[in-house]
Amino acid sequence: MIGKMDKNEFFREATIRICGNLEIEQALHSTLKFIRGFIPIDIMLLEYFDSGKKVMRTVAKATIESGQKIDLVTHISEKAQKDAAEKYDKKKLKHLYYKEPKNDLLAKELLDFHNISADSLLVLVLESGKERIGNVVMILKGNIKLNKQQIDYLTLLNEPFTVALANHKKHREVIRLKELLTDDNKYLHQQLRQISGDEIIGSN
């Protein structure tokens, strides 16, 4: 029961797990295992908004068994995006909760895309300033619904998830730049060999 742990302790323990590993899939799995001690979440997905391509990308998935790093463009129809934006923008919600996901266009398309069945669905809205940068999707099975207290506890995690997502994106960018430098270095060495020959480059 969530009532056995106060909000501050829940926030602290969850934040340690969310922000404690740059490997985002491992952080997500560790967080899911912790949360399941109080709230029966079955699957978690982490998404971020790709501003270059104007799409939402799913970057990590956690189940009870493991965490998985993925990179999928989350295909959602324009109508579903519009419906969700109206709900979010009008009320400035920190979360969207779907008691009956199959009856909501966005929730249904999201679940169908990932080939997941769910009896209820909680989306934490991640913001940096006034910009929406991503979502955490929490999926429940077995005809289980969240109560208000459980939702209140889970929405405490918006900020640490936002920090973790920002760190993950920076980490990925550093890796991408290192790979580009490695490729450039290989190319330059090839050009030098063509110009000067392997023997001169080797002795130098």
PDB file of C-alpha atoms in Angstrom:
ATOM      1  CA  MET A   1       0.000   0.000   0.000  1.00  0.00           C
ATOM      2  CA  ILE A   2       1.255   3.463  -0.949  1.00  0.00           C
ATOM      3  CA  GLY A   3       0.055   4.836   2.406  1.00  0.00           C
ATOM      4  CA  LYS A   4       2.938   3.070   4.163  1.00  0.00           C
ATOM      5  CA  MET A   5       5.401   5.527   2.605  1.00  0.00           C
ATOM      6  CA  ASP A   6       5.027   9.299   2.818  1.00  0.00           C
ATOM      7  CA  LYS A   7       5.384  11.484  -0.273  1.00  0.00           C
ATOM      8  CA  ASN A   8       8.851  12.790   0.556  1.00  0.00           C
ATOM      9  CA  GLU A   9      10.300   9.318   1.039  1.00  0.00           C
ATOM     10  CA  PHE A  10       8.593   8.008  -2.105  1.00  0.00           C
ATOM     11  CA  PHE A  11       9.921  10.955  -4.117  1.00  0.00           C
ATOM     12  CA  ARG A  12      13.453  10.561  -2.744  1.00  0.00           C
ATOM     13  CA  GLU A  13      13.673   6.806  -3.310  1.00  0.00           C
ATOM     14  CA  ALA A  14      12.178   6.998  -6.794  1.00  0.00           C
ATOM     15  CA  THR A  15      14.423   9.925  -7.792  1.00  0.00           C
ATOM     16  CA  ILE A  16      17.545   7.980  -6.768  1.00  0.00           C
ATOM     17  CA  ARG A  17      16.530   5.270  -9.227  1.00  0.00           C
ATOM     18  CA  ILE A  18      15.357   7.590 -12.004  1.00  0.00           C
ATOM     19  CA  CYS A  19      18.507   9.724 -12.031  1.00  0.00           C
ATOM     20  CA  GLY A  20      20.988   7.122 -10.818  1.00  0.00           C
ATOM     21  CA  ASN A  21      21.965   5.620 -14.176  1.00  0.00           C
ATOM     22  CA  LEU A  22      22.774   7.219 -17.552  1.00  0.00           C
ATOM     23  CA  GLU A  23      21.620   3.988 -19.197  1.00  0.00           C
ATOM     24  CA  ILE A  24      18.022   5.119 -19.322  1.00  0.00           C
ATOM     25  CA  GLU A  25      16.528   1.654 -19.804  1.00  0.00           C
ATOM     26  CA  GLN A  26      18.227   0.441 -16.610  1.00  0.00           C
ATOM     27  CA  ALA A  27      17.030   3.509 -14.704  1.00  0.00           C
ATOM     28  CA  LEU A  28      13.494   2.923 -15.977  1.00  0.00           C
ATOM     29  CA  HIS A  29      13.567  -0.756 -14.969  1.00  0.00           C
ATOM     30  CA  SER A  30      14.917   0.042 -11.494  1.00  0.00           C
ATOM     31  CA  THR A  31      12.200   2.673 -11.038  1.00  0.00           C
ATOM     32  CA  LEU A  32       9.462   0.302 -12.171  1.00  0.00           C
ATOM     33  CA  LYS A  33      10.585  -2.367  -9.700  1.00  0.00           C
ATOM     34  CA  PHE A  34      10.521   0.206  -6.888  1.00  0.00           C
ATOM     35  CA  ILE A  35       7.087   1.577  -7.821  1.00  0.00           C
ATOM     36  CA  ARG A  36       5.609  -1.922  -8.036  1.00  0.00           C
ATOM     37  CA  GLY A  37       6.192  -2.280  -4.319  1.00  0.00           C
ATOM     38  CA  PHE A  38       3.333   0.177  -3.888  1.00  0.00           C
ATOM     39  CA  ILE A  39       1.508   0.609  -7.213  1.00  0.00           C
ATOM     40  CA  PRO A  40       0.989  -2.283  -9.682  1.00  0.00           C
ATOM     41  CA  ILE A  41       2.457  -0.699 -12.838  1.00  0.00           C
ATOM     42  CA  ASP A  42       3.263  -3.406 -15.416  1.00  0.00           C
ATOM     43  CA  ILE A  43       5.054  -1.521 -18.204  1.00  0.00           C
ATOM     44  CA  MET A  44       6.718   1.873 -18.531  1.00  0.00           C
ATOM     45  CA  LEU A  45       7.669   3.702 -21.726  1.00  0.00           C
ATOM     46  CA  LEU A  46       9.811   6.825 -21.994  1.00  0.00           C
ATOM     47  CA  GLU A  47       9.275   9.145 -24.958  1.00  0.00           C
ATOM     48  CA  TYR A  48      10.824  12.427 -26.038  1.00  0.00           C
ATOM     49  CA  PHE A  49       9.865  14.984 -28.655  1.00  0.00           C
ATOM     50  CA  ASP A  50      12.246  15.042 -31.619  1.00  0.00           C
ATOM     51  CA  SER A  51      12.064  18.723 -32.565  1.00  0.00           C
ATOM     52  CA  GLY A  52      14.045  18.164 -35.764  1.00  0.00           C
ATOM     53  CA  LYS A  53      11.570  15.683 -37.202  1.00  0.00           C
ATOM     54  CA  LYS A  54       8.553  16.914 -35.214  1.00  0.00           C
ATOM     55  CA  VAL A  55       7.749  13.436 -33.918  1.00  0.00           C
ATOM     56  CA  MET A  56       7.641  11.634 -30.578  1.00  0.00           C
ATOM     57  CA  ARG A  57      10.296   8.939 -30.183  1.00  0.00           C
ATOM     58  CA  THR A  58      10.112   6.061 -27.724  1.00  0.00           C
ATOM     59  CA  VAL A  59      13.620   5.574 -26.309  1.00  0.00           C
ATOM     60  CA  ALA A  60      13.160   3.064 -23.486  1.00  0.00           C
ATOM     61  CA  LYS A  61      10.765   0.369 -22.293  1.00  0.00           C
ATOM     62  CA  ALA A  62      10.692  -1.364 -18.920  1.00  0.00           C
ATOM     63  CA  THR A  63       8.777  -4.452 -17.880  1.00  0.00           C
ATOM     64  CA  ILE A  64       8.893  -6.437 -14.648  1.00  0.00           C
ATOM     65  CA  GLU A  65      11.627  -8.608 -16.151  1.00  0.00           C
ATOM     66  CA  SER A  66      13.957  -6.075 -17.760  1.00  0.00           C
ATOM     67  CA  GLY A  67      14.664  -2.693 -19.291  1.00  0.00           C
ATOM     68  CA  GLN A  68      15.173  -2.250 -23.008  1.00  0.00           C
ATOM     69  CA  LYS A  69      16.712   0.623 -24.964  1.00  0.00           C
ATOM     70  CA  ILE A  70      14.759   1.268 -28.143  1.00  0.00           C
ATOM     71  CA  ASP A  71      14.477   3.979 -30.787  1.00  0.00           C
ATOM     72  CA  LEU A  72      11.056   4.097 -32.391  1.00  0.00           C
ATOM     73  CA  VAL A  73       9.113   6.905 -33.974  1.00  0.00           C
ATOM     74  CA  THR A  74       5.768   6.680 -32.186  1.00  0.00           C
ATOM     75  CA  HIS A  75       3.206   6.896 -34.971  1.00  0.00           C
ATOM     76  CA  ILE A  76       0.114   8.782 -33.827  1.00  0.00           C
ATOM     77  CA  SER A  77      -2.523  10.176 -36.193  1.00  0.00           C
ATOM     78  CA  GLU A  78      -3.050  13.925 -36.503  1.00  0.00           C
ATOM     79  CA  LYS A  79      -6.564  13.563 -35.116  1.00  0.00           C
ATOM     80  CA  ALA A  80      -5.315  11.760 -32.002  1.00  0.00           C
ATOM     81  CA  GLN A  81      -2.586  14.366 -31.506  1.00  0.00           C
ATOM     82  CA  LYS A  82      -5.121  17.166 -31.835  1.00  0.00           C
ATOM     83  CA  ASP A  83      -7.510  15.544 -29.355  1.00  0.00           C
ATOM     84  CA  ALA A  84      -4.712  15.097 -26.806  1.00  0.00           C
ATOM     85  CA  ALA A  85      -3.411  18.648 -27.325  1.00  0.00           C
ATOM     86  CA  GLU A  86      -6.856  20.056 -26.647  1.00  0.00           C
ATOM     87  CA  LYS A  87      -7.112  18.132 -23.380  1.00  0.00           C
ATOM     88  CA  TYR A  88      -3.597  19.101 -22.336  1.00  0.00           C
ATOM     89  CA  ASP A  89      -3.543  22.744 -23.472  1.00  0.00           C
ATOM     90  CA  LYS A  90      -6.930  23.658 -22.046  1.00  0.00           C
ATOM     91  CA  LYS A  91      -6.193  22.391 -18.557  1.00  0.00           C
ATOM     92  CA  LYS A  92      -2.372  22.567 -18.498  1.00  0.00           C
ATOM     93  CA  LEU A  93      -2.312  19.041 -17.103  1.00  0.00           C
ATOM     94  CA  LYS A  94       0.763  17.410 -15.609  1.00  0.00           C
ATOM     95  CA  HIS A  95      -0.691  14.039 -16.486  1.00  0.00           C
ATOM     96  CA  LEU A  96      -3.369  12.335 -18.560  1.00  0.00           C
ATOM     97  CA  TYR A  97      -5.130   9.325 -17.043  1.00  0.00           C
ATOM     98  CA  TYR A  98      -7.139   6.923 -19.166  1.00  0.00           C
ATOM     99  CA  LYS A  99      -9.404   4.605 -17.183  1.00  0.00           C
ATOM    100  CA  GLU A 100     -10.584   2.992 -20.417  1.00  0.00           C
ATOM    101  CA  PRO A 101      -7.715   3.314 -22.931  1.00  0.00           C
ATOM    102  CA  LYS A 102      -9.589   1.477 -25.676  1.00  0.00           C
ATOM    103  CA  ASN A 103     -12.176   4.302 -25.663  1.00  0.00           C
ATOM    104  CA  ASP A 104      -9.615   7.075 -26.211  1.00  0.00           C
ATOM    105  CA  LEU A 105      -8.085   7.588 -29.652  1.00  0.00           C
ATOM    106  CA  LEU A 106      -4.584   8.598 -28.522  1.00  0.00           C
ATOM    107  CA  ALA A 107      -4.282   5.863 -25.882  1.00  0.00           C
ATOM    108  CA  LYS A 108      -5.593   3.214 -28.277  1.00  0.00           C
ATOM    109  CA  GLU A 109      -3.192   4.216 -31.067  1.00  0.00           C
ATOM    110  CA  LEU A 110      -0.245   4.291 -28.654  1.00  0.00           C
ATOM    111  CA  LEU A 111      -1.031   0.807 -27.324  1.00  0.00           C
ATOM    112  CA  ASP A 112      -1.718  -0.614 -30.775  1.00  0.00           C
ATOM    113  CA  PHE A 113       1.590   0.762 -32.071  1.00  0.00           C
ATOM    114  CA  HIS A 114       3.519  -0.946 -29.261  1.00  0.00           C
ATOM    115  CA  ASN A 115       1.304  -4.050 -29.440  1.00  0.00           C
ATOM    116  CA  ILE A 116       0.401  -3.747 -25.747  1.00  0.00           C
ATOM    117  CA  SER A 117      -2.929  -4.369 -24.061  1.00  0.00           C
ATOM    118  CA  ALA A 118      -3.871  -2.270 -21.029  1.00  0.00           C
ATOM    119  CA  ASP A 119      -6.770  -1.805 -18.650  1.00  0.00           C
ATOM    120  CA  SER A 120      -5.664   1.682 -17.643  1.00  0.00           C
ATOM    121  CA  LEU A 121      -2.953   4.109 -18.648  1.00  0.00           C
ATOM    122  CA  LEU A 122      -1.215   7.083 -17.022  1.00  0.00           C
ATOM    123  CA  VAL A 123       0.842   9.565 -19.058  1.00  0.00           C
ATOM    124  CA  LEU A 124       3.171  11.890 -17.133  1.00  0.00           C
ATOM    125  CA  VAL A 125       3.764  15.092 -19.081  1.00  0.00           C
ATOM    126  CA  LEU A 126       7.437  16.148 -18.971  1.00  0.00           C
ATOM    127  CA  GLU A 127       8.135  19.856 -19.379  1.00  0.00           C
ATOM    128  CA  SER A 128      11.207  22.059 -19.431  1.00  0.00           C
ATOM    129  CA  GLY A 129      10.082  25.616 -18.841  1.00  0.00           C
ATOM    130  CA  LYS A 130       6.933  25.944 -20.926  1.00  0.00           C
ATOM    131  CA  GLU A 131       8.065  23.388 -23.497  1.00  0.00           C
ATOM    132  CA  ARG A 132       6.711  19.849 -23.496  1.00  0.00           C
ATOM    133  CA  ILE A 133       9.741  17.635 -24.075  1.00  0.00           C
ATOM    134  CA  GLY A 134       8.373  14.141 -23.554  1.00  0.00           C
ATOM    135  CA  ASN A 135       6.179  11.658 -21.725  1.00  0.00           C
ATOM    136  CA  VAL A 136       6.407   8.745 -19.351  1.00  0.00           C
ATOM    137  CA  VAL A 137       3.694   6.187 -20.094  1.00  0.00           C
ATOM    138  CA  MET A 138       2.670   3.877 -17.233  1.00  0.00           C
ATOM    139  CA  ILE A 139       0.573   0.874 -18.215  1.00  0.00           C
ATOM    140  CA  LEU A 140      -1.570  -1.287 -15.934  1.00  0.00           C
ATOM    141  CA  LYS A 141      -3.131  -4.651 -16.741  1.00  0.00           C
ATOM    142  CA  GLY A 142      -5.510  -6.992 -14.936  1.00  0.00           C
ATOM    143  CA  ASN A 143      -8.466  -4.621 -14.716  1.00  0.00           C
ATOM    144  CA  ILE A 144      -6.585  -2.413 -12.232  1.00  0.00           C
ATOM    145  CA  LYS A 145      -7.387   1.302 -11.939  1.00  0.00           C
ATOM    146  CA  LEU A 146      -5.375   3.974 -10.158  1.00  0.00           C
ATOM    147  CA  ASN A 147      -6.899   5.950  -7.300  1.00  0.00           C
ATOM    148  CA  LYS A 148      -6.287   9.646  -6.651  1.00  0.00           C
ATOM    149  CA  GLN A 149      -3.595   9.048  -4.031  1.00  0.00           C
ATOM    150  CA  GLN A 150      -1.629   6.791  -6.360  1.00  0.00           C
ATOM    151  CA  ILE A 151      -1.832   9.343  -9.170  1.00  0.00           C
ATOM    152  CA  ASP A 152      -0.731  12.110  -6.774  1.00  0.00           C
ATOM    153  CA  TYR A 153       2.346  10.096  -5.812  1.00  0.00           C
ATOM    154  CA  LEU A 154       3.237   9.231  -9.406  1.00  0.00           C
ATOM    155  CA  THR A 155       2.938  12.824 -10.622  1.00  0.00           C
ATOM    156  CA  LEU A 156       5.617  13.771  -8.084  1.00  0.00           C
ATOM    157  CA  LEU A 157       8.024  12.095 -10.508  1.00  0.00           C
ATOM    158  CA  ASN A 158       7.497  14.505 -13.414  1.00  0.00           C
ATOM    159  CA  GLU A 159      10.518  16.616 -12.501  1.00  0.00           C
ATOM    160  CA  PRO A 160      13.074  13.822 -11.909  1.00  0.00           C
ATOM    161  CA  PHE A 161      11.950  12.108 -15.117  1.00  0.00           C
ATOM    162  CA  THR A 162      12.417  15.418 -16.947  1.00  0.00           C
ATOM    163  CA  VAL A 163      15.972  15.695 -15.576  1.00  0.00           C
ATOM    164  CA  ALA A 164      16.729  12.077 -16.497  1.00  0.00           C
ATOM    165  CA  LEU A 165      15.402  12.541 -20.025  1.00  0.00           C
ATOM    166  CA  ALA A 166      17.447  15.725 -20.504  1.00  0.00           C
ATOM    167  CA  ASN A 167      20.579  13.922 -19.271  1.00  0.00           C
ATOM    168  CA  HIS A 168      19.863  10.973 -21.555  1.00  0.00           C
ATOM    169  CA  LYS A 169      19.569  13.254 -24.595  1.00  0.00           C
ATOM    170  CA  LYS A 170      22.830  15.026 -23.727  1.00  0.00           C
ATOM    171  CA  HIS A 171      24.552  11.667 -23.206  1.00  0.00           C
ATOM    172  CA  ARG A 172      23.327  10.462 -26.596  1.00  0.00           C
ATOM    173  CA  GLU A 173      24.522  13.661 -28.248  1.00  0.00           C
ATOM    174  CA  VAL A 174      28.011  13.256 -26.750  1.00  0.00           C
ATOM    175  CA  ILE A 175      28.163   9.674 -28.053  1.00  0.00           C
ATOM    176  CA  ARG A 176      26.976  10.815 -31.495  1.00  0.00           C
ATOM    177  CA  LEU A 177      29.646  13.526 -31.659  1.00  0.00           C
ATOM    178  CA  LYS A 178      32.359  11.074 -30.580  1.00  0.00           C
ATOM    179  CA  GLU A 179      31.276   8.691 -33.330  1.00  0.00           C
ATOM    180  CA  LEU A 180      31.400  11.522 -35.862  1.00  0.00           C
ATOM    181  CA  LEU A 181      34.912  12.455 -34.704  1.00  0.00           C
ATOM    182  CA  THR A 182      36.004   8.829 -34.989  1.00  0.00           C
ATOM    183  CA  ASP A 183      34.624   8.620 -38.521  1.00  0.00           C
ATOM    184  CA  ASP A 184      36.302  11.905 -39.464  1.00  0.00           C
ATOM    185  CA  ASN A 185      39.591  10.691 -37.992  1.00  0.00           C
ATOM    186  CA  LYS A 186      39.418   7.454 -39.999  1.00  0.00           C
ATOM    187  CA  TYR A 187      38.667   9.412 -43.163  1.00  0.00           C
ATOM    188  CA  LEU A 188      41.594  11.804 -42.608  1.00  0.00           C
ATOM    189  CA  HIS A 189      43.983   8.874 -42.030  1.00  0.00           C
ATOM    190  CA  GLN A 190      42.804   7.271 -45.259  1.00  0.00           C
ATOM    191  CA  GLN A 191      43.417  10.519 -47.139  1.00  0.00           C
ATOM    192  CA  LEU A 192      46.897  10.873 -45.618  1.00  0.00           C
ATOM    193  CA  ARG A 193      47.795   7.300 -46.617  1.00  0.00           C
ATOM    194  CA  GLN A 194      46.702   7.966 -50.170  1.00  0.00           C
ATOM    195  CA  ILE A 195      48.810  11.121 -50.328  1.00  0.00           C
ATOM    196  CA  SER A 196      51.950   9.994 -48.446  1.00  0.00           C
ATOM    197  CA  GLY A 197      51.840   6.215 -48.308  1.00  0.00           C
ATOM    198  CA  ASP A 198      51.547   3.866 -45.320  1.00  0.00           C
ATOM    199  CA  GLU A 199      55.305   3.768 -44.645  1.00  0.00           C
ATOM    200  CA  ILE A 200      55.727   7.521 -44.043  1.00  0.00           C
ATOM    201  CA  ILE A 201      52.578   7.814 -41.936  1.00  0.00           C
ATOM    202  CA  GLY A 202      53.622   4.823 -39.851  1.00  0.00           C
ATOM    203  CA  SER A 203      57.109   6.130 -39.164  1.00  0.00           C
ATOM    204  CA  ASN A 204      55.746   9.572 -38.304  1.00  0.00           C
TER     205      ASN A 204
END
